[in-house]
mmCIF file of C-alpha atoms and ligand atoms in Angstrom:
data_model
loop_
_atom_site.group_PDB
_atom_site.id
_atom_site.type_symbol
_atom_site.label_atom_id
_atom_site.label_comp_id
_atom_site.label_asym_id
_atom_site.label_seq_id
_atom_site.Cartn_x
_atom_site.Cartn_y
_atom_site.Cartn_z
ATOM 1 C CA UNK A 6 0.000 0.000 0.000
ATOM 2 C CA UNK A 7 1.266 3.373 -0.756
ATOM 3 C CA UNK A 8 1.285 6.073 1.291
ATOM 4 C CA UNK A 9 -1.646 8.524 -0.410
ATOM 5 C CA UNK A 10 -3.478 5.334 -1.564
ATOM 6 C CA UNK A 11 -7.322 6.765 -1.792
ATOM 7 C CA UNK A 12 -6.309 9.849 -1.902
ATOM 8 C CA UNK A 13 -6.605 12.746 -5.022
ATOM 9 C CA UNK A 14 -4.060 15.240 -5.323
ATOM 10 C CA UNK A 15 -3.639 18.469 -7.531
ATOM 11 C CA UNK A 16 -0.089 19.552 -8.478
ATOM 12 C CA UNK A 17 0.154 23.326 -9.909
ATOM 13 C CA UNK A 18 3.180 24.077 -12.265
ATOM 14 C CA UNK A 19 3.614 20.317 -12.399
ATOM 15 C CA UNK A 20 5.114 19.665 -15.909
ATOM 16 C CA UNK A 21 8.867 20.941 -14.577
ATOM 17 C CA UNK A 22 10.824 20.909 -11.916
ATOM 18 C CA UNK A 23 9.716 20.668 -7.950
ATOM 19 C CA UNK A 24 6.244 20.100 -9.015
ATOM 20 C CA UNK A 25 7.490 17.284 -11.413
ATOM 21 C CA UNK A 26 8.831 15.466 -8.582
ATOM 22 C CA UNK A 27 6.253 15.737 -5.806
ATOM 23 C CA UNK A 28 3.217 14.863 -8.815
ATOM 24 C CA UNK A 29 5.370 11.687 -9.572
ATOM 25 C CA UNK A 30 5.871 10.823 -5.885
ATOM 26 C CA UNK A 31 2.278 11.292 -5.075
ATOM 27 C CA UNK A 32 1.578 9.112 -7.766
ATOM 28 C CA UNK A 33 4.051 6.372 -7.282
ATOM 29 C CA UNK A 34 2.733 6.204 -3.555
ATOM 30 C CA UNK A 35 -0.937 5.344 -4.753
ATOM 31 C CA UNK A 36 -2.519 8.695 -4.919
ATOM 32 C CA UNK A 37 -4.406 9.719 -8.230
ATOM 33 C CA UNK A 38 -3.003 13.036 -9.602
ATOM 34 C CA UNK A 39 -4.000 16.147 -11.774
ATOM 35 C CA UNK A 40 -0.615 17.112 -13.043
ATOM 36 C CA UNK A 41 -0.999 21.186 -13.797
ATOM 37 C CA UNK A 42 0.700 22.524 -16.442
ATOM 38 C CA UNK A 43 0.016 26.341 -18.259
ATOM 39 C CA UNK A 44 2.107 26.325 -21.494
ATOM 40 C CA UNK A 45 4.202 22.916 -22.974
ATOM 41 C CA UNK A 46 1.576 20.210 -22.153
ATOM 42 C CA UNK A 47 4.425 17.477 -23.349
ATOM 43 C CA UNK A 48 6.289 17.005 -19.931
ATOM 44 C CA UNK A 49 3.253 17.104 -18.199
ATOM 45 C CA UNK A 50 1.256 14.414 -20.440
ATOM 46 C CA UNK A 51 3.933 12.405 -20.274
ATOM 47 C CA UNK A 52 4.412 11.856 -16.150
ATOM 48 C CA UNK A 53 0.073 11.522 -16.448
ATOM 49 C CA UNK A 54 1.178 8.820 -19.030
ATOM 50 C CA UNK A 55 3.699 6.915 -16.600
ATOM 51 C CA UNK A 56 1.789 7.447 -13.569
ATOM 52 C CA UNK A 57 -1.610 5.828 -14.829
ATOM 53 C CA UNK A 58 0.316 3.011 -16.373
ATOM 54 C CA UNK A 59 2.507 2.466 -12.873
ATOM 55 C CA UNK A 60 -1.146 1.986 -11.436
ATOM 56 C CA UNK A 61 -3.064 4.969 -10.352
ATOM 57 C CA UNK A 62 -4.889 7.017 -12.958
ATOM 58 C CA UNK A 63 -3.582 10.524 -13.398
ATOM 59 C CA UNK A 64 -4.382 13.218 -15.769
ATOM 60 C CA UNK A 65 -2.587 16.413 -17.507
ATOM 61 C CA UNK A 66 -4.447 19.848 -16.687
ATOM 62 C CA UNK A 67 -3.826 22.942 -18.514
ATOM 63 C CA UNK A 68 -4.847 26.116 -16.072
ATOM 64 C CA UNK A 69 -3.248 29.601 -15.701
ATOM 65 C CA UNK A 70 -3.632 29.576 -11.333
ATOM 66 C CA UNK A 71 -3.914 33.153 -11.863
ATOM 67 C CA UNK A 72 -7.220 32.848 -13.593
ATOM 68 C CA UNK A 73 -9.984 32.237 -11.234
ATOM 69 C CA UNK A 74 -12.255 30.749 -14.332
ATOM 70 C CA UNK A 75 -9.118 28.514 -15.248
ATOM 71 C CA UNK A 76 -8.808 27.097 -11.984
ATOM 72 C CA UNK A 77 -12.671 26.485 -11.235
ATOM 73 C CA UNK A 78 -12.991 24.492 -14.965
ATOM 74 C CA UNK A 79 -9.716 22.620 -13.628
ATOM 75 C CA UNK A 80 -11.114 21.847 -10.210
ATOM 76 C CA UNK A 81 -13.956 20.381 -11.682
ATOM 77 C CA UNK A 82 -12.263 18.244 -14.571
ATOM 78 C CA UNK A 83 -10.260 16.773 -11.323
ATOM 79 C CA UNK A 84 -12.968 16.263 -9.740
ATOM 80 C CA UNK A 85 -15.245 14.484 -12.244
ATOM 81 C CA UNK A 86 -12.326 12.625 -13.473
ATOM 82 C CA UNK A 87 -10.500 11.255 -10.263
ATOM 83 C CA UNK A 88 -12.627 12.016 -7.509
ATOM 84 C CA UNK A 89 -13.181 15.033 -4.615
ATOM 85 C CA UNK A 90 -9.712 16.306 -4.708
ATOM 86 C CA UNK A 91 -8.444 15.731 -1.176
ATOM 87 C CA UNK A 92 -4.767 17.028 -1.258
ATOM 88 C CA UNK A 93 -3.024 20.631 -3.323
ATOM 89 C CA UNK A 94 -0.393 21.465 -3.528
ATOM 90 C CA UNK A 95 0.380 25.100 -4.584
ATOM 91 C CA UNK A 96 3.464 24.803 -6.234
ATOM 92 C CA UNK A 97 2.903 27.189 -9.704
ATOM 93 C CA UNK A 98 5.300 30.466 -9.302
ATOM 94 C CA UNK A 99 7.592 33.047 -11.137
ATOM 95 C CA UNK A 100 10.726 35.132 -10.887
ATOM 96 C CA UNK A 101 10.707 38.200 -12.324
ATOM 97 C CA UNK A 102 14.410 40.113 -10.778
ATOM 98 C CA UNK A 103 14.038 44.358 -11.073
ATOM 99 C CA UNK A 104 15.601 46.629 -8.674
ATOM 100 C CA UNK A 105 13.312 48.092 -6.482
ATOM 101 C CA UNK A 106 12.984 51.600 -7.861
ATOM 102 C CA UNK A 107 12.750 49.846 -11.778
ATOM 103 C CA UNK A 108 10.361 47.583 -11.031
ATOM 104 C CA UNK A 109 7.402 48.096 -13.190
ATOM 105 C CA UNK A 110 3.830 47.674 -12.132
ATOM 106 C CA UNK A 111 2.915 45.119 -14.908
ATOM 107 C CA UNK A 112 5.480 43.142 -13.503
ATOM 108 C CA UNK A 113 4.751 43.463 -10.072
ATOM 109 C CA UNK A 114 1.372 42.377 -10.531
ATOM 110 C CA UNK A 115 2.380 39.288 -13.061
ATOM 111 C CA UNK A 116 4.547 38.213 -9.731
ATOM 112 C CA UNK A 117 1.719 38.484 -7.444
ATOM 113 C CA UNK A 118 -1.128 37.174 -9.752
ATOM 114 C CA UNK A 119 1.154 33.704 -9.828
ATOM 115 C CA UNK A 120 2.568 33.212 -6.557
ATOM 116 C CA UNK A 121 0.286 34.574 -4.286
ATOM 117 C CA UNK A 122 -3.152 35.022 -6.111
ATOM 118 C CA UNK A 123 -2.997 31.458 -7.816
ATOM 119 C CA UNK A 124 -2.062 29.902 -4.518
ATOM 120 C CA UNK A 125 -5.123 31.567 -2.853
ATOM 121 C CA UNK A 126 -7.480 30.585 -5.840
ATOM 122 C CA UNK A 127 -6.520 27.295 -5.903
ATOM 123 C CA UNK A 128 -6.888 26.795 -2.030
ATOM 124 C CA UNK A 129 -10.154 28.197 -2.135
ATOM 125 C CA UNK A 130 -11.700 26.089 -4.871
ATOM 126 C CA UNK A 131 -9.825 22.810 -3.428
ATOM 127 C CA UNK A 132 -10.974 23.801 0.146
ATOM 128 C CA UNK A 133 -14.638 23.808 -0.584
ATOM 129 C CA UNK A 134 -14.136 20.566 -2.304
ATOM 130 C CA UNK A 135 -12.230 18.958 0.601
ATOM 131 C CA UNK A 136 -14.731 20.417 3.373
ATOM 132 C CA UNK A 137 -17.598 18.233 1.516
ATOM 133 C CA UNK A 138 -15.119 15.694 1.102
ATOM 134 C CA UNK A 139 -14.397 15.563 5.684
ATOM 135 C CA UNK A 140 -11.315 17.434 5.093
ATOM 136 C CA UNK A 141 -7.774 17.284 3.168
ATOM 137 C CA UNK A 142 -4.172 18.525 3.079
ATOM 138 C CA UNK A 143 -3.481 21.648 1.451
ATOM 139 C CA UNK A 144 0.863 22.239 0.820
ATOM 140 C CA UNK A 145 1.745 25.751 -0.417
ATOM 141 C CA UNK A 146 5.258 25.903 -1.968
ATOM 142 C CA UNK A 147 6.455 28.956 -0.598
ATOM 143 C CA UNK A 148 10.543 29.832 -0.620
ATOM 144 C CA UNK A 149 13.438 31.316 1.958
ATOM 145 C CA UNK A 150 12.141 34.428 0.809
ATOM 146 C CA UNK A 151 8.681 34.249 3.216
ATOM 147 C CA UNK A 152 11.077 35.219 5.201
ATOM 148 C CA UNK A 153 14.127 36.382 3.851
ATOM 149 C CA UNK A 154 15.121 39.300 1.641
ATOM 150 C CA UNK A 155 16.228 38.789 -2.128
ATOM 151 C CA UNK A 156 17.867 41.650 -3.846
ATOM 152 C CA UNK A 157 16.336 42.739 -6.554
ATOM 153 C CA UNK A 158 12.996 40.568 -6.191
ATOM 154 C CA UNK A 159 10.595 42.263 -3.969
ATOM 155 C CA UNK A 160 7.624 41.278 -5.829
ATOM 156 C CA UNK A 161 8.820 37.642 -5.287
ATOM 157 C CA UNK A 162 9.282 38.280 -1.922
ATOM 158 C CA UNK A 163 6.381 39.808 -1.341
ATOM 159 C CA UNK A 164 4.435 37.045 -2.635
ATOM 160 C CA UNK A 165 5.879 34.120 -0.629
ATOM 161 C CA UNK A 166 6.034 36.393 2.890
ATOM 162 C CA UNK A 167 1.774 36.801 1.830
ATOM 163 C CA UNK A 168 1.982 33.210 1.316
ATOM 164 C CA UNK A 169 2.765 32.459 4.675
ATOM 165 C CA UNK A 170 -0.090 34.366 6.123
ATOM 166 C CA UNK A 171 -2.114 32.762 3.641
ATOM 167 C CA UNK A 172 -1.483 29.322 4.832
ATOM 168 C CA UNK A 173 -1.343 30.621 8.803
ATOM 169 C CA UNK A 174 -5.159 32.016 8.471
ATOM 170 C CA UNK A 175 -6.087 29.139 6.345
ATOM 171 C CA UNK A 176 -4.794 26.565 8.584
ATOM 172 C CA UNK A 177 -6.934 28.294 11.355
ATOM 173 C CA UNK A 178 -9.909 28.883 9.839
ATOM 174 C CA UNK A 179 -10.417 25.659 7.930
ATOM 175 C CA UNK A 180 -8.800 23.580 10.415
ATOM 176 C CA UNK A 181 -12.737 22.586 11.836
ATOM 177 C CA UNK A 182 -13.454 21.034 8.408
ATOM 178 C CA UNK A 183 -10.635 18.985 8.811
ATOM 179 C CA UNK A 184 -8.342 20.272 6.541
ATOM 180 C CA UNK A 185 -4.470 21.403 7.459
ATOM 181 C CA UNK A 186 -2.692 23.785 5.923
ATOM 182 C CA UNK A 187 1.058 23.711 5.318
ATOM 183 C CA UNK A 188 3.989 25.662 3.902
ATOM 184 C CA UNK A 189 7.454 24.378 2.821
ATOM 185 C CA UNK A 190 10.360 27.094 2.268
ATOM 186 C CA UNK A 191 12.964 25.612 -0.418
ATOM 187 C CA UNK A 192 16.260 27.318 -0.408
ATOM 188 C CA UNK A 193 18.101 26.768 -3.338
ATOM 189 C CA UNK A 194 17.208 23.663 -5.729
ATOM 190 C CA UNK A 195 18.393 22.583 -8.901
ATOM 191 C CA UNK A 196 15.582 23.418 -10.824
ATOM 192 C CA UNK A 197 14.860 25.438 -14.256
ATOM 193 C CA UNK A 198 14.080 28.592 -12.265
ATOM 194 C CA UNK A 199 17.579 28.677 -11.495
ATOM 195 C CA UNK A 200 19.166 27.867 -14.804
ATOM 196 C CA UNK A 201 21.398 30.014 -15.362
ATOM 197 C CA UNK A 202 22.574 29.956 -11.649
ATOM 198 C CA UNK A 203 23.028 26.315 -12.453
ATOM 199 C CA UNK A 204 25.911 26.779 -14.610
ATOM 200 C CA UNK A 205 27.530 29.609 -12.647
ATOM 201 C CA UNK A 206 30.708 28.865 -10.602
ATOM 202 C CA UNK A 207 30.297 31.535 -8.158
ATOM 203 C CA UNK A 208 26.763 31.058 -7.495
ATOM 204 C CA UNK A 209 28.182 27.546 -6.353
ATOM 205 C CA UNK A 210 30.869 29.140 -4.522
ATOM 206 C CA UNK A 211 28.377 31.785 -2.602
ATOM 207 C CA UNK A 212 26.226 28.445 -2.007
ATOM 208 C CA UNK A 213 28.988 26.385 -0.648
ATOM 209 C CA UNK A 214 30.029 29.312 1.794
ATOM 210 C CA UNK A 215 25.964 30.182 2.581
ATOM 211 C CA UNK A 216 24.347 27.046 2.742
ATOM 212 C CA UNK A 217 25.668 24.597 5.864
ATOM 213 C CA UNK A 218 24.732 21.548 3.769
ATOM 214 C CA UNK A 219 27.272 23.510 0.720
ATOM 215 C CA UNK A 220 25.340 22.579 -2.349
ATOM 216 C CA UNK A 221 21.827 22.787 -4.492
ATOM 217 C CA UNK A 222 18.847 20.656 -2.861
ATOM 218 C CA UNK A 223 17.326 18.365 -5.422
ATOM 219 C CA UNK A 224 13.600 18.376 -6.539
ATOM 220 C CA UNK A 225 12.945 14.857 -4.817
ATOM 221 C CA UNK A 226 14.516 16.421 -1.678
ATOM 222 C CA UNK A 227 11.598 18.812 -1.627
ATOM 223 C CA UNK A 228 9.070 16.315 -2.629
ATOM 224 C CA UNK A 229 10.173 13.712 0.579
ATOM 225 C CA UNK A 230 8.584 16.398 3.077
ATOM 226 C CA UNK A 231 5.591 17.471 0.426
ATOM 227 C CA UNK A 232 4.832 13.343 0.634
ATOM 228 C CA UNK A 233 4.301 13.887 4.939
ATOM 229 C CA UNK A 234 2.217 16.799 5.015
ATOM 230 C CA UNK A 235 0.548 15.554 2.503
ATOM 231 C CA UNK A 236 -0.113 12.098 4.352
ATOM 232 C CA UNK A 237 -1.620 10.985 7.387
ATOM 233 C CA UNK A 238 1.125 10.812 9.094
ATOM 234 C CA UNK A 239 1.124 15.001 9.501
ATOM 235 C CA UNK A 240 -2.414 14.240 10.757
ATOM 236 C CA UNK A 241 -1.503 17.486 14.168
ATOM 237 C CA UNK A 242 0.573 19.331 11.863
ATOM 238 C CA UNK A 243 -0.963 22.547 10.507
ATOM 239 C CA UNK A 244 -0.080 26.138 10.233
ATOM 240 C CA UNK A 245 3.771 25.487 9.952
ATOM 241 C CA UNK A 246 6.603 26.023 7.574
ATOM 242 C CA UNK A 247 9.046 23.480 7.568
ATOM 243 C CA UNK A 248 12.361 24.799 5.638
ATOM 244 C CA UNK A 249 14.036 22.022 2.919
ATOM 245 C CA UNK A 250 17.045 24.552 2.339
ATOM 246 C CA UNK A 251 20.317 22.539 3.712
ATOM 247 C CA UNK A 252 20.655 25.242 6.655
ATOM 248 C CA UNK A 253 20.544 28.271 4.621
ATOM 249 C CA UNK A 254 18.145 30.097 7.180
ATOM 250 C CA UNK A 255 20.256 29.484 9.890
ATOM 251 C CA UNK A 256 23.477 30.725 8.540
ATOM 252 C CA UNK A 257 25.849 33.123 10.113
ATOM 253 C CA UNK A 258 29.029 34.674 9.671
ATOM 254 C CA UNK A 259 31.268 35.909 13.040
ATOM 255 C CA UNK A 260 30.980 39.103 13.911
HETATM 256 P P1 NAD B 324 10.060 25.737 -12.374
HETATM 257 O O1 NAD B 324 10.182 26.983 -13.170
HETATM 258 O O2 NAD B 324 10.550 24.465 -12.941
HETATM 259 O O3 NAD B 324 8.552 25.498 -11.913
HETATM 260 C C1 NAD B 324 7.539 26.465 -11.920
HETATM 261 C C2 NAD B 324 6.356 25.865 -12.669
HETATM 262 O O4 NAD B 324 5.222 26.730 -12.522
HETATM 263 C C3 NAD B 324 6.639 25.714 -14.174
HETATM 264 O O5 NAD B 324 6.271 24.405 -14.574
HETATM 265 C C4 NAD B 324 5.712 26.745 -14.812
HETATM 266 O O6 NAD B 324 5.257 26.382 -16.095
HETATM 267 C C5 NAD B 324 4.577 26.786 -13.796
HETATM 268 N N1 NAD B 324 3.782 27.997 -13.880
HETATM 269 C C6 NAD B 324 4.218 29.277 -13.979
HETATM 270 N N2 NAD B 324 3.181 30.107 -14.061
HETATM 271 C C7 NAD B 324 2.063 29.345 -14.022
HETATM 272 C C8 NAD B 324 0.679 29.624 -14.051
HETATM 273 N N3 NAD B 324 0.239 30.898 -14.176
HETATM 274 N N4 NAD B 324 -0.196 28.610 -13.974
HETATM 275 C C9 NAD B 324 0.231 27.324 -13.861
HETATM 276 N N5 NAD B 324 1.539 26.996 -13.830
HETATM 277 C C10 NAD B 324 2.427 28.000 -13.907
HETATM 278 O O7 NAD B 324 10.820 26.054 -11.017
HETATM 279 P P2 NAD B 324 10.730 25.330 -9.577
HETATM 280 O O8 NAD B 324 11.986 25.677 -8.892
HETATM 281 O O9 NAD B 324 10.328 23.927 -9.687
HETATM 282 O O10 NAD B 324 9.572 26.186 -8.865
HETATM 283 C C11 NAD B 324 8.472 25.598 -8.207
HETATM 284 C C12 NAD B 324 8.103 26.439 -6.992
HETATM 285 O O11 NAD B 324 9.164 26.375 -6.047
HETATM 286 C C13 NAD B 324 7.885 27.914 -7.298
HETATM 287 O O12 NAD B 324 6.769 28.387 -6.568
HETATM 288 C C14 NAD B 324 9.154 28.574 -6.784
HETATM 289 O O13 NAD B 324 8.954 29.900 -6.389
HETATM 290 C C15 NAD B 324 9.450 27.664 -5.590
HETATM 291 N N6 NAD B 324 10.833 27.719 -5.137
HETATM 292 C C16 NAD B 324 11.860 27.283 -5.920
HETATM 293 C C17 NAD B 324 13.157 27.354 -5.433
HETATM 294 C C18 NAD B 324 14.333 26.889 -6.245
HETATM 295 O O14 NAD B 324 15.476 27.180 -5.877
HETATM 296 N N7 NAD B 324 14.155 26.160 -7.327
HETATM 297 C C19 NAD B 324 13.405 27.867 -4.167
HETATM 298 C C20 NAD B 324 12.338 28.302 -3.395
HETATM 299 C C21 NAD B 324 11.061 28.219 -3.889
#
């Protein structure tokens, strides 16, 4: 038996990346999975493809989070298709990098629309789902950067630090239906957000002297902690962030 057997999960920004990994470890531990995509369907048809023939059915959506009519036709498809969705995970976002005094309001409000609006549309469609259903997990894919400052990316920041009190005053309010509400924080993971960082040597060097665990965090890394909120076993665990970042928030430097 796997560990989300019976259970229906929604992955946002699924076809790449963090999302990729937690939609194929949901689905390799039994759940059934609507694997989000908004763009190239191909990656994201393909894990539905692998996933349904490893056992549990699973199916590509196409939805732009940011859209409130997108997401409501995609919660329903999921629904109709694999059942009452009973865990999300908000995992859809962009980086957009501007110095503060360039940054324009188009992008500013692309930023937001993704990372914190999507999140908060998809929770609320999923949520009234999953309080008919006796309850549900919801994960929200936030970043350091609820917390921590990142030059030249307020927006971003902006939207993960609203994230968190997203997922705080969700976790309170919906907690009587039964459903918990969690956030993990990546620090930095080998991902195609980061591509270019990927093949820098001093972004590895400023890693290696920033991060205690001195190097990227992999996808699956992120997805191992997305599997236990997601699962019964985080059955008294709501309202919390739990940081996959190798130390990164606890670093220091003497002073
Ligand atoms: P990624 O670029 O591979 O994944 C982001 C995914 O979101 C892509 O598949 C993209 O197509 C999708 N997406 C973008 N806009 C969308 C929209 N409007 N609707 C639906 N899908 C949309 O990068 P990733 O690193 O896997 O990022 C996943 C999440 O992790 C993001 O929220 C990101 O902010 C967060 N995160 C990443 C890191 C890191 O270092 N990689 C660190 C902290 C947080």
């Amino acid at each position: 038996m796997g560990e989300l057997e019976g259970k229906v999960a929604l992955v946002t920004g699924a076809g790449t990346g963090i999302g990729h990994a937690i939609a194929s470890r949901f689905g390799h531990e039994g759940a059934r999975v609507a694997v989000n995509y908004r763009g190239n369907a191909e990656p994201a048809e393909r894990l539905a493809s692998e996933l349904t023939e490893a056992g549990a059915r699973s199916i590509a959506v196409q939805a732009d989070v940011s859209k409130s009519a997108e997401v409501g036709a995609m919660v329903q498809r999921v629904v109709s298709e694999l059942g009452p969705v009973t865990v999300l995970v908000n995992n859809a976002g962009i980086e957009e990098a501007a110095p503060f005094l360039e940054l324009d309001e188009e992008s500013w409000n692309r930023v937001l629309a993704v990372n914190l609006t999507g999140a908060f549309l998809c929770a609320q469609a999923c949520g009234r789902v999953m309080r008919e259903a006796g309850g549900g997990a919801i994960v929200n894919i936030s970043s350091v950067h609820e917390d921590l400052p990142f030059l030249e990316n307020t927006a971003y920041c902006a939207a993960k630090g609203g994230l968190r009190m997203l997922m705080r005053n969700a976790a309170v309010e919906l907690a009587e239906f039964g459903i918990r509400v969690n956030n993990i924080a990546p620090g930095p993971i080998a991902t195609p957000i980061n591509r270019e960082a990927l093949e820098d040597p001093e972004t590895l060097a400023l890693l290696r002297r920033v991060v205690p665990l001195a190097r990227w965090g992999e996808p699956e890394e992120v997805a191992e902690v997305a599997l236990f909120l997601a699962s019964d076993r985080s059955a008294y665990v709501t309202g919390a962030t739990y940081s996959v970042d190798g130390g990164l928030v606890r670093h220091t430097e003497p002073v």
